[in-house]
Coordinates of C-alpha atoms and ligand atoms in Angstrom, one line a residue:
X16 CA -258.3 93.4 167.6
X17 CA -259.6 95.3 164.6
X18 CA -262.2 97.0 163.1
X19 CA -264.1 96.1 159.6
X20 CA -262.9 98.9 157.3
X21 CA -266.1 99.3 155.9
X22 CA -267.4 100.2 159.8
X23 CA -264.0 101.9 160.6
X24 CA -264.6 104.4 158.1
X25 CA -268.1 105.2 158.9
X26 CA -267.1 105.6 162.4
X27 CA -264.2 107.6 161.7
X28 CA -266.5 110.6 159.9
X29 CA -268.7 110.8 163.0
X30 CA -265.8 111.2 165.2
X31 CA -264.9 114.6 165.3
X32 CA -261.9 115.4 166.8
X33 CA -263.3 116.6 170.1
X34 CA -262.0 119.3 172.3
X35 CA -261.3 117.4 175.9
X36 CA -258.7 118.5 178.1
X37 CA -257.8 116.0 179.8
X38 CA -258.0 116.3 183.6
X39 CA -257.4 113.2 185.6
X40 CA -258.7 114.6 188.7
X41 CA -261.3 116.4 186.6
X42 CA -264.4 114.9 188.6
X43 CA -263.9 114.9 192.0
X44 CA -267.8 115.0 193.1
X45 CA -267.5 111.5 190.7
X46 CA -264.2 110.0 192.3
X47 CA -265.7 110.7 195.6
X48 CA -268.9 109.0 194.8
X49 CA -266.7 105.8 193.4
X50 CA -264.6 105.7 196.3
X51 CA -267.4 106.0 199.1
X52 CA -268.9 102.8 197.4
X53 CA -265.0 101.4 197.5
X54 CA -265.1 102.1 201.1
X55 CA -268.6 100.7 201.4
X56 CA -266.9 97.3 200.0
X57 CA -264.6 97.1 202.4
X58 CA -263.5 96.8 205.9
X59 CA -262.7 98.9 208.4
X60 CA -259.1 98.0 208.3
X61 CA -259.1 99.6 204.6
X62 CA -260.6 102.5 205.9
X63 CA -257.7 103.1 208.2
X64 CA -255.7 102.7 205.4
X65 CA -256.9 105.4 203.7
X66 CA -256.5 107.5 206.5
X67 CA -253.4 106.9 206.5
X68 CA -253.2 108.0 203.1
X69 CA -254.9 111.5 203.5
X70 CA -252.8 111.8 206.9
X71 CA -255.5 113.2 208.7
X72 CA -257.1 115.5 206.0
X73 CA -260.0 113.2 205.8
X74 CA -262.1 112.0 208.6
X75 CA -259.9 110.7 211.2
X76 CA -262.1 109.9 214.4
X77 CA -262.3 106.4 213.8
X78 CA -259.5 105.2 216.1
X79 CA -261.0 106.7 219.1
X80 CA -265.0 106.3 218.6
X81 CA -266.1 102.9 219.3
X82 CA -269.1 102.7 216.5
X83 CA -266.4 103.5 213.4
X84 CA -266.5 100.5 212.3
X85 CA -270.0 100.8 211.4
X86 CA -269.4 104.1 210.1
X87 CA -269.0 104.3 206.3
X88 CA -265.8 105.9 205.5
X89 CA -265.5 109.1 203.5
X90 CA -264.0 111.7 202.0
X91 CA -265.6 115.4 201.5
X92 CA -264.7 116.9 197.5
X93 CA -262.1 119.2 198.9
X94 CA -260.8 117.0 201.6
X95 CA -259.8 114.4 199.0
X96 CA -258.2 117.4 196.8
X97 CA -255.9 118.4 199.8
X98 CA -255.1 114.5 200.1
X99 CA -253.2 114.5 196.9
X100 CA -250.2 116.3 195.5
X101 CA -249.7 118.5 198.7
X102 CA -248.5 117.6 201.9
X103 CA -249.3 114.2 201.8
X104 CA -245.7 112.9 201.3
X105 CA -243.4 111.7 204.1
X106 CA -240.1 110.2 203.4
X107 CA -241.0 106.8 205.0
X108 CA -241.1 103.7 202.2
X109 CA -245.1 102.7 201.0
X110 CA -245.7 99.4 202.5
X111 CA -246.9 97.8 199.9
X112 CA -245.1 94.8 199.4
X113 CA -244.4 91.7 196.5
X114 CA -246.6 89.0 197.7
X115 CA -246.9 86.8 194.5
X116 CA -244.5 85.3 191.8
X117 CA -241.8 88.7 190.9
X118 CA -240.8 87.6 187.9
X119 CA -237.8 90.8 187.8
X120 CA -237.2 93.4 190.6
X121 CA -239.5 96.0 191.7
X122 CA -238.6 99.2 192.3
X123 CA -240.0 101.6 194.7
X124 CA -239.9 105.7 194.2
X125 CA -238.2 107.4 197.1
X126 CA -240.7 109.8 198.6
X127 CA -243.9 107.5 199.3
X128 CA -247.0 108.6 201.0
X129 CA -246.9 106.2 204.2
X130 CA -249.8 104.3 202.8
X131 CA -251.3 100.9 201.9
X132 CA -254.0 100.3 199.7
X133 CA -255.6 96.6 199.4
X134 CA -253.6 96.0 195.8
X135 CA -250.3 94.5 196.6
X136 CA -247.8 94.4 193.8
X137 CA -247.6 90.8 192.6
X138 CA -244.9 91.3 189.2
X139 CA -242.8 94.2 188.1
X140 CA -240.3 94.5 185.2
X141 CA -237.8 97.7 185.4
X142 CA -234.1 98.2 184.6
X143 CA -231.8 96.0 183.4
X144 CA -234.2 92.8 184.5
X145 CA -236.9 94.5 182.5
X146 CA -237.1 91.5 180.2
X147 CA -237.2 88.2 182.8
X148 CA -240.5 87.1 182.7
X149 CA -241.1 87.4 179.5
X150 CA -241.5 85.3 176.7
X151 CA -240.9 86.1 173.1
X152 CA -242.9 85.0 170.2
X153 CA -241.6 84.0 167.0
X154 CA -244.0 82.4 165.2
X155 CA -246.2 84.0 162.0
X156 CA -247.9 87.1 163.3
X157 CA -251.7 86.0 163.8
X158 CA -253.0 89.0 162.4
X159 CA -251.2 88.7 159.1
X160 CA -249.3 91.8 159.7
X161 CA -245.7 92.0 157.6
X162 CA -244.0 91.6 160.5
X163 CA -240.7 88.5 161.4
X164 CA -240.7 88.2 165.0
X165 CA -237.5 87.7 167.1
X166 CA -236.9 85.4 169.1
X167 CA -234.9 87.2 172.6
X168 CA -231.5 86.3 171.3
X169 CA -232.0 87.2 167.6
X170 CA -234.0 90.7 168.9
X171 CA -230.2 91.1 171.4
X172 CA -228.0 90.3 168.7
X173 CA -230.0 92.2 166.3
X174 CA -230.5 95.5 168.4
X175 CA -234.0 94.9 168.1
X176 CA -234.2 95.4 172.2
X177 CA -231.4 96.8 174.7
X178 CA -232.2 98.7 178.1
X179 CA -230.7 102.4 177.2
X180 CA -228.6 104.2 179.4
X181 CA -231.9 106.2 181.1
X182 CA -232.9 102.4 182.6
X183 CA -235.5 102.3 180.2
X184 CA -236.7 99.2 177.8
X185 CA -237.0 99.7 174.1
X186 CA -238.3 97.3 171.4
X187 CA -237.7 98.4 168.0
X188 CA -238.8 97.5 164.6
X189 CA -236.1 96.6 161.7
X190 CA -234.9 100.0 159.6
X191 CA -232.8 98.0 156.8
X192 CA -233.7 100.3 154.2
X193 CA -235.1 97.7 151.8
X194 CA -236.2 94.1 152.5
X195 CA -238.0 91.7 150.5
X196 CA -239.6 89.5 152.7
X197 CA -241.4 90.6 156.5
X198 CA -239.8 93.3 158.3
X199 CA -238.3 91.8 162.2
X200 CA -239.9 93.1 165.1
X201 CA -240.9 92.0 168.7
X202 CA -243.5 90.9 170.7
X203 CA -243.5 89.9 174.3
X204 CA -245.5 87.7 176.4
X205 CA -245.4 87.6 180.1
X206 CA -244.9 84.3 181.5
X207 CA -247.1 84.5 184.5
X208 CA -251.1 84.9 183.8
X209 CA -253.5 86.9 186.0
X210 CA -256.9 87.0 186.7
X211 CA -258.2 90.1 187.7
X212 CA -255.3 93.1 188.7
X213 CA -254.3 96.7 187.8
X214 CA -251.7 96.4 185.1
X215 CA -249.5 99.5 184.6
X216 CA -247.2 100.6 181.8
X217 CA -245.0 103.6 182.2
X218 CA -244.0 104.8 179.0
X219 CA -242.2 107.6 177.9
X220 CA -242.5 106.6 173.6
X221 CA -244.1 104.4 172.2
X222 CA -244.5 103.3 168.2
X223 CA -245.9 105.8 165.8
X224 CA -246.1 106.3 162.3
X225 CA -247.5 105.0 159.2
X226 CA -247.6 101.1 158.6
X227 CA -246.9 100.2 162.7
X228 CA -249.7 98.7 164.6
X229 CA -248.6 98.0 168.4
X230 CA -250.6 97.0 171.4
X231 CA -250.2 96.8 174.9
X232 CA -253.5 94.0 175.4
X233 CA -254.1 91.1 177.3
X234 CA -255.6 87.9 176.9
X235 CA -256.7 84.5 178.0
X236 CA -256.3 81.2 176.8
X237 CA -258.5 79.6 174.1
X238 CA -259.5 82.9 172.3
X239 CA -261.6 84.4 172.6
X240 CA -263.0 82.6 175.6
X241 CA -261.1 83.7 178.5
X242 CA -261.1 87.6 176.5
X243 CA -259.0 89.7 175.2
X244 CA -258.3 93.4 177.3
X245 CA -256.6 96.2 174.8
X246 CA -255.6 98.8 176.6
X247 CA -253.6 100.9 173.8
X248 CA -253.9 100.6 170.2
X249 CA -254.0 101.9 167.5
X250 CA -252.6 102.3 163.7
X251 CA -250.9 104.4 161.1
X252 CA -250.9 108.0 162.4
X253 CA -253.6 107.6 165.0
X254 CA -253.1 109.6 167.9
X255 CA -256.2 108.9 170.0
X256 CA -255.8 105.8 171.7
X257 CA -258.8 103.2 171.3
X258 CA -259.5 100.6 173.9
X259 CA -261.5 97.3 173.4
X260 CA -262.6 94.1 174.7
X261 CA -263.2 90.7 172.5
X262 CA -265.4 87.9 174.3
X263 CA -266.8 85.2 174.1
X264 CA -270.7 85.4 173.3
X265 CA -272.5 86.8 176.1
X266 CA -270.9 89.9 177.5
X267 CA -272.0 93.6 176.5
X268 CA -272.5 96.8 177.9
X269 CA -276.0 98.0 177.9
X270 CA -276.5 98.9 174.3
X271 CA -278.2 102.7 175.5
X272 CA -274.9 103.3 176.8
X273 CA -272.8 106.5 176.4
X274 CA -269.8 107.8 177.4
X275 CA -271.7 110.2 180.2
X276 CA -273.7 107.2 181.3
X277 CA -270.9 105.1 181.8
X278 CA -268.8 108.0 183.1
X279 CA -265.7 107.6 180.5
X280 CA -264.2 110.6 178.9
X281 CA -263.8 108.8 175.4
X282 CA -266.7 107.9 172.5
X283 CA -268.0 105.2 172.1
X284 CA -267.5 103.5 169.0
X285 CA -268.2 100.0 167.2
X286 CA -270.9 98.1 168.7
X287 CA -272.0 97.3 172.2
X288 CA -271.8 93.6 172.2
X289 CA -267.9 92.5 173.2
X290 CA -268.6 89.0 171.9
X291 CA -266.1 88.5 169.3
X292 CA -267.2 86.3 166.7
X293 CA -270.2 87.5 166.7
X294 CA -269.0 90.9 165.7
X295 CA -266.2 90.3 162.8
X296 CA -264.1 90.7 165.9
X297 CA -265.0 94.0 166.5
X298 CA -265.6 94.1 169.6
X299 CA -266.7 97.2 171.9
X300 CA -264.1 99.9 171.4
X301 CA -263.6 103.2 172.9
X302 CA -261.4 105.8 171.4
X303 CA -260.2 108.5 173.2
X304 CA -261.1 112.3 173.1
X305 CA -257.5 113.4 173.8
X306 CA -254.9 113.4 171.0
X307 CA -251.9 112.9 173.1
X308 CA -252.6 109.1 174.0
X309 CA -251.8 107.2 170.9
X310 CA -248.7 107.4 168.5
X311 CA -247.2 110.5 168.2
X312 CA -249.7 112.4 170.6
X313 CA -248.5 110.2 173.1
X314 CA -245.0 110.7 172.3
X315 CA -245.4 114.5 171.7
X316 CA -245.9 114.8 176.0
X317 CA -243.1 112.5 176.8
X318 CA -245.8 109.9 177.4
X319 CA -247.8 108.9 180.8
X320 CA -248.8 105.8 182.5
X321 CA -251.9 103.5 181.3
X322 CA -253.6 101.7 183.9
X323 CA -256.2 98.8 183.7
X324 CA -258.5 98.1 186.4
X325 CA -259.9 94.8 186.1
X326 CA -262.0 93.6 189.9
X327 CA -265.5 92.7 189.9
X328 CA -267.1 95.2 189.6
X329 CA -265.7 96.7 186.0
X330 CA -262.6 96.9 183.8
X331 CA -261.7 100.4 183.2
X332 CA -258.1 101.9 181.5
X333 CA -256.8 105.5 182.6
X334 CA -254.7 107.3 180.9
X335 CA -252.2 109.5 182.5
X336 CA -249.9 112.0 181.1
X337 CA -246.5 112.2 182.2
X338 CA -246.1 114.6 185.1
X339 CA -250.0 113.9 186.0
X340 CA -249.6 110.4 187.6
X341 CA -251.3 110.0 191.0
X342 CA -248.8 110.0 193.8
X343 CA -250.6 106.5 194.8
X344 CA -249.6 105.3 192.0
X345 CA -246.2 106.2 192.1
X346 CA -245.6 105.1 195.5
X347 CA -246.8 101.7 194.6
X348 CA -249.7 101.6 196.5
X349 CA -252.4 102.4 193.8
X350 CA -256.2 103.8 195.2
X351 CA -258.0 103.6 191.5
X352 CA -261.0 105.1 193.5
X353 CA -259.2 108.4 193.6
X354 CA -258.4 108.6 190.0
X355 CA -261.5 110.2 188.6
X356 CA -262.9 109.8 185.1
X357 CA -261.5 106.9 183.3
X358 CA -260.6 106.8 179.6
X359 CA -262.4 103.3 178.7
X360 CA -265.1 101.6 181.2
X361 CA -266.8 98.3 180.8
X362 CA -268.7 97.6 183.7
X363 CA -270.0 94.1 185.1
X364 CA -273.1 94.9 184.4
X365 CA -274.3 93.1 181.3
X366 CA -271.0 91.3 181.3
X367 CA -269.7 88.4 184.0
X368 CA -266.1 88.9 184.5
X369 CA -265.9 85.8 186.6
X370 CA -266.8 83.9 183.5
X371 CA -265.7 86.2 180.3
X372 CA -261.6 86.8 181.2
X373 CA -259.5 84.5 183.5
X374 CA -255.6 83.7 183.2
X375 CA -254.3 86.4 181.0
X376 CA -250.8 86.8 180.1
X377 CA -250.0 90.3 179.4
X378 CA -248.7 90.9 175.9
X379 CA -246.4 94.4 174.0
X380 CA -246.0 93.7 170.3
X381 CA -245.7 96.0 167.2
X382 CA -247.0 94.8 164.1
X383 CA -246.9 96.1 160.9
X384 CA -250.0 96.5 158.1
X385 CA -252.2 93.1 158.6
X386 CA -255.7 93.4 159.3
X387 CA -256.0 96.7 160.8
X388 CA -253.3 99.2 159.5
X389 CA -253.1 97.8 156.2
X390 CA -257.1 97.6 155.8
X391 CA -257.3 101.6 156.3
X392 CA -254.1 102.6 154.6
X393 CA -256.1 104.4 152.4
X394 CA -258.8 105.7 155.0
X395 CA -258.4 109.4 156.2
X396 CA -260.4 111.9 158.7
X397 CA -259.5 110.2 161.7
X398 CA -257.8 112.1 164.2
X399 CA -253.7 111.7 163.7
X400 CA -254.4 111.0 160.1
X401 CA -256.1 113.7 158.9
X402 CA -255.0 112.3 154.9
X403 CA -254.5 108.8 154.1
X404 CA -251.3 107.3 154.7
X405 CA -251.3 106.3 151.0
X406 CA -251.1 110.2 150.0
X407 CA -248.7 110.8 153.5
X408 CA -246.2 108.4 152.3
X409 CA -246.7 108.0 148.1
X410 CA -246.9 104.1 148.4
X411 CA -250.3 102.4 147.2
X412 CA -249.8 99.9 149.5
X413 CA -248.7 99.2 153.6
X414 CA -247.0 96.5 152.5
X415 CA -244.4 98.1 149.8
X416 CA -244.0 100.9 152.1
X417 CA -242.5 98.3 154.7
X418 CA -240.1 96.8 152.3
X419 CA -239.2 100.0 150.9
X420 CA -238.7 102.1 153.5
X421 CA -237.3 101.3 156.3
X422 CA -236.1 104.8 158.0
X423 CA -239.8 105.6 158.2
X424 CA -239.7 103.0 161.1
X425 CA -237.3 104.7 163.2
X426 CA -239.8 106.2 165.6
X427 CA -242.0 102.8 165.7
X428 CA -240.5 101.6 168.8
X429 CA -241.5 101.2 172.4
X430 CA -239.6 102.7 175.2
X431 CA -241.1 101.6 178.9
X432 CA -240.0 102.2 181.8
X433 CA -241.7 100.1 183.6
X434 CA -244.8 97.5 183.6
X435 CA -246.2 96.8 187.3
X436 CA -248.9 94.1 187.6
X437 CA -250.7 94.8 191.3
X438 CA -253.5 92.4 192.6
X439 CA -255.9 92.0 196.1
X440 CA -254.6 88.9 196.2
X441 CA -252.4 86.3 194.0
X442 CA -254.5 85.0 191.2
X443 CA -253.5 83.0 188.0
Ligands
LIG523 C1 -272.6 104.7 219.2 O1 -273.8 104.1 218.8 C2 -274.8 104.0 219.8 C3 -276.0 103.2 219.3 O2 -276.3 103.6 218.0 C4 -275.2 105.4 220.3 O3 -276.2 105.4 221.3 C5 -274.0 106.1 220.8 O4 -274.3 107.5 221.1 C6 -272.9 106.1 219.7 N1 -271.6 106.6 220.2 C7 -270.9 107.6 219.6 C8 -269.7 108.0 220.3 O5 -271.2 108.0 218.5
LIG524 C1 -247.7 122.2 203.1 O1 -247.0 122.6 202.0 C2 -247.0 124.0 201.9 C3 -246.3 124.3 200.5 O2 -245.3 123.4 200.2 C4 -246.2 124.5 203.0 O3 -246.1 125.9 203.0 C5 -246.9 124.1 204.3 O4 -246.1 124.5 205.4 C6 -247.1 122.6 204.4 N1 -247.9 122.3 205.5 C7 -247.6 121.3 206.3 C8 -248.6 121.0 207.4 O5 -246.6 120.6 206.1
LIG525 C1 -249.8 91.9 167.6 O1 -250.6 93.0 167.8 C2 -251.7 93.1 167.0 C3 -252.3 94.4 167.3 O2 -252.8 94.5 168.6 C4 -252.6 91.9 167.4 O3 -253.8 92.0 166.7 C5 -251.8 90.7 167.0 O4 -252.6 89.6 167.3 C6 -250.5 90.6 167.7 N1 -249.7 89.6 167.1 C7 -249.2 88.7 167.9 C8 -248.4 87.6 167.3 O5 -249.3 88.8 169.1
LIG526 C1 -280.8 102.0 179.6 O1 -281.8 101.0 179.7 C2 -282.0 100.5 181.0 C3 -282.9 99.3 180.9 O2 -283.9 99.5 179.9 C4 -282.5 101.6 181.9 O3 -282.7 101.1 183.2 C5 -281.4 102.7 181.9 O4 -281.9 103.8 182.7 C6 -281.1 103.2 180.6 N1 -279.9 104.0 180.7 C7 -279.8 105.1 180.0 C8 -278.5 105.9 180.1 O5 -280.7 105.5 179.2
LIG527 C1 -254.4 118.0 169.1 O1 -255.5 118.7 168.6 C2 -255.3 120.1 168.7 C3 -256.7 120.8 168.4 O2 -257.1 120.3 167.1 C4 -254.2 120.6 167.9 O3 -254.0 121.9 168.0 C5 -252.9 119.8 168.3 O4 -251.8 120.2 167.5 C6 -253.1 118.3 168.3 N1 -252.0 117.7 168.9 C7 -251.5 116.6 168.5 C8 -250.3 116.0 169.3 O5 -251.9 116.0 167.5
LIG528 C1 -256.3 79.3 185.0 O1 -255.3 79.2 186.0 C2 -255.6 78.4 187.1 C3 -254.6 78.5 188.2 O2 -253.3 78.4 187.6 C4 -255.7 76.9 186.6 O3 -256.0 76.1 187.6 C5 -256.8 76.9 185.5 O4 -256.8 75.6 184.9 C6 -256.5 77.9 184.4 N1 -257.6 78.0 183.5 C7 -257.4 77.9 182.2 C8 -258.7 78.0 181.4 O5 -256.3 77.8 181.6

């Protein structure tokens, strides 16, 4: 889950704050590629499917010639750019439907391409039942971080959590203005484990701000053996979002990899061996180009939707802005093949998923200081924090800035709209 400071701040001066706009659809030649080797995969049932999806836009002789199904199915460049955000909708529902263990109810958007896509959505959280399914630790915060976390009662009666009047979820962190001991916050667990699946949170704020370290991540049992998936983190006044995996020994990506080999429009940074222990927990971590998907970059667009792709071939975490999230997606019937570049990418390559991450529970916490934020309290140059959050605030330390002042954590809260978990098929 974190970095060495010693490493972090060497890292941090070679990152320059690059200049990527970020596209998701930026690479069609590339989602066209990853998608014909999709359709490759798969059968020609699927491959009706996604005719279905591009209504006819895409090749659509199969029905009616007798050797489609040895055909391979695909799409030309601009074919599959017509097939999305035009005329694609139609008012029926998506077809996609809960197969597995719905913890809470799912909600479906009201224009849906008519569509199905082989990921059927297994656990969704929305609304007023956004919190059944979920489990709430209150034990000492692992990562030493200054924080007291609620248990679901005490987080109710304290107006640590409520559902506000826009349907929306929000976890928030303690403003009393002066405390003496930890400051209360939340963290949330879901109940039911997953192996393999596209997990999905739709977020319109999430923390930001000096002292706050939150984390939308996954993990196994037995750390690390079964791994550990972060999809967003970050601390302090980050606002490039870093992604990372922990593992057991044994998993890497190849260690001449870049960010144009491996096709991921983020730099690569710590080391290329995942394996955790190995690595003072480390890990191999890739921070985003763009300065809207962490913290207060996130928050400054109104948010977007993260997305983690874990099959067998790769994990991989897209990021998109609010207003830029693919249709499929929407409509519940999510084609990751069409989503371009992705943010983070660890593919299978030098790295067994079958054996390195099984049975995660899929966890949202904010905690403050610890091992991470209060390590680089002090560190500046990294983009969002630009000067030390020592000079940015006037305390010496994380921790007596979180018992003496408490408005500065009005903006460190989460507020989700929803968190969709979508599988092939039901897996524990
Ligand atoms: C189907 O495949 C056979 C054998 O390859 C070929 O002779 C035939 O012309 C094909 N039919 C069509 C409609 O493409
Ligand atoms: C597609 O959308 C455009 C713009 O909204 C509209 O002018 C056109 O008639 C539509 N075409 C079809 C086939 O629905
Ligand atoms: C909370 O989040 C931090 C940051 O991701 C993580 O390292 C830590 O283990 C988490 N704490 C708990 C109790 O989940
Ligand atoms: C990395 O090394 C492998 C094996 O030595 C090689 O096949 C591959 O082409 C290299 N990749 C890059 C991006 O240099
Ligand atoms: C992101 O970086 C650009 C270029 O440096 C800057 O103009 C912009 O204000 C930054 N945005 C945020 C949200 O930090
Ligand atoms: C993972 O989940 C499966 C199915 O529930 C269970 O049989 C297995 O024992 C679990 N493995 C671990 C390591 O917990």
């Amino acid at each position: 889950m974190y970095l060495p400071p010693a490493l972090l701040l060497l890292l941090s001066a070679q990152v320059a704050p690059a200049a990527y706009a970020f596209a998701p659809h930026r690479s069609l030649a590339d989602a066209t590629e990853r998608f014909h080797r999709f359709a490759k995969r798969h059968s020609a049932r699927f491959a009706r499917d996604l005719r279905v999806v591009f209504q006819g836009l895409a090749v659509d002789q199969a029905e009616s010639d007798p050797n489609a199904s040895h055909r391979v199915y695909c799409v030309r460049p601009d074919d599959l750019s017509a097939g999305f955000g035009s005329n694609t909708t139609s008012t029926s529902p998506a077809t996609s439907s809960a197969t597995g263990s719905a913890s809470a109810s799912g909600t479906s958007s009201g224009a849906a391409p008519t569509a199905t896509s082989p990921w059927k959505l297994v656990e969704s959280h929305s609304g007023k039942n956004f919190f059944d399914g979920f489990s709430f630790w209150d034990l000492a915060d692992p990562t030493n971080g200054a924080v007291d976390y609620q248990s679901q009662e005490d987080a109710e009666s304290g107006g640590l959590i409520e559902i506000n009047d826009d349907g929306n979820a929000v976890l928030k962190v303690d403003t009393t203005s002066t405390i003496s001991g930890n400051r209360k916050s939340v963290r949330i667990t879901t109940e039911n484990t997953f192996t393999g699946g596209i997990f999905v949170l739709d977020a319109v704020h999430m923390p930001q701000g000096c002292g706050s370290w939150p984390a939308f991540w996954s993990n196994g049992p037995d750390w690390p053996t079964f791994g550990e998936i972060d999809i967003i983190e970050g601390v302090n006044d980050y606002t490039n979002n870093q992604a990372t995996l922990h593992t057991a020994s044994g998993c890497q990506i190849a260690s001449n990899s870049t960010a144009q080999s491996l096709g991921i429009s983020s730099t690569l940074i710590g080391g290329t061996n995942c394996a955790a222990l190995e690595t003072s927990n480390q890990g191999c971590g890739m921070r985003s180009d763009s300065n809207t998907t962490y913290g207060s970059g996130f928050n400054s667009i109104g948010g977007g939707v993260y997305a983690m792709v874990w099959d067998d071939d790769e994990i991989a975490v897209y990021f998109f802005p609010q207003g830029s999230i693919p249709q499929d997606l929407t409509a519940e019937v999510p084609l990751p093949e069409t989503w371009g570049t992705p943010m983070a990418r660890w593919p299978a390559t030098n790295c067994d998923l079958d054996t390195f991450f099984k049975n995660h529970s899929i966890i949202i916490n904010t905690t403050l200081c610890g091992d991470w934020a209060g390590s680089v309290w002090t560190a500046s140059g990294i983009p969002g924090q630009e000067t030390s959050c020592a000079q940015r605030t006037g305390y010496s330390t994380c921790e007596d800035f979180v018992h003496n002042s408490g408005a500065s954590f009005g903006k460190a809260y989460w507020e989700i709209s929803s968190l969709k978990v979508y599988q092939t098929t039901r897996q524990s």
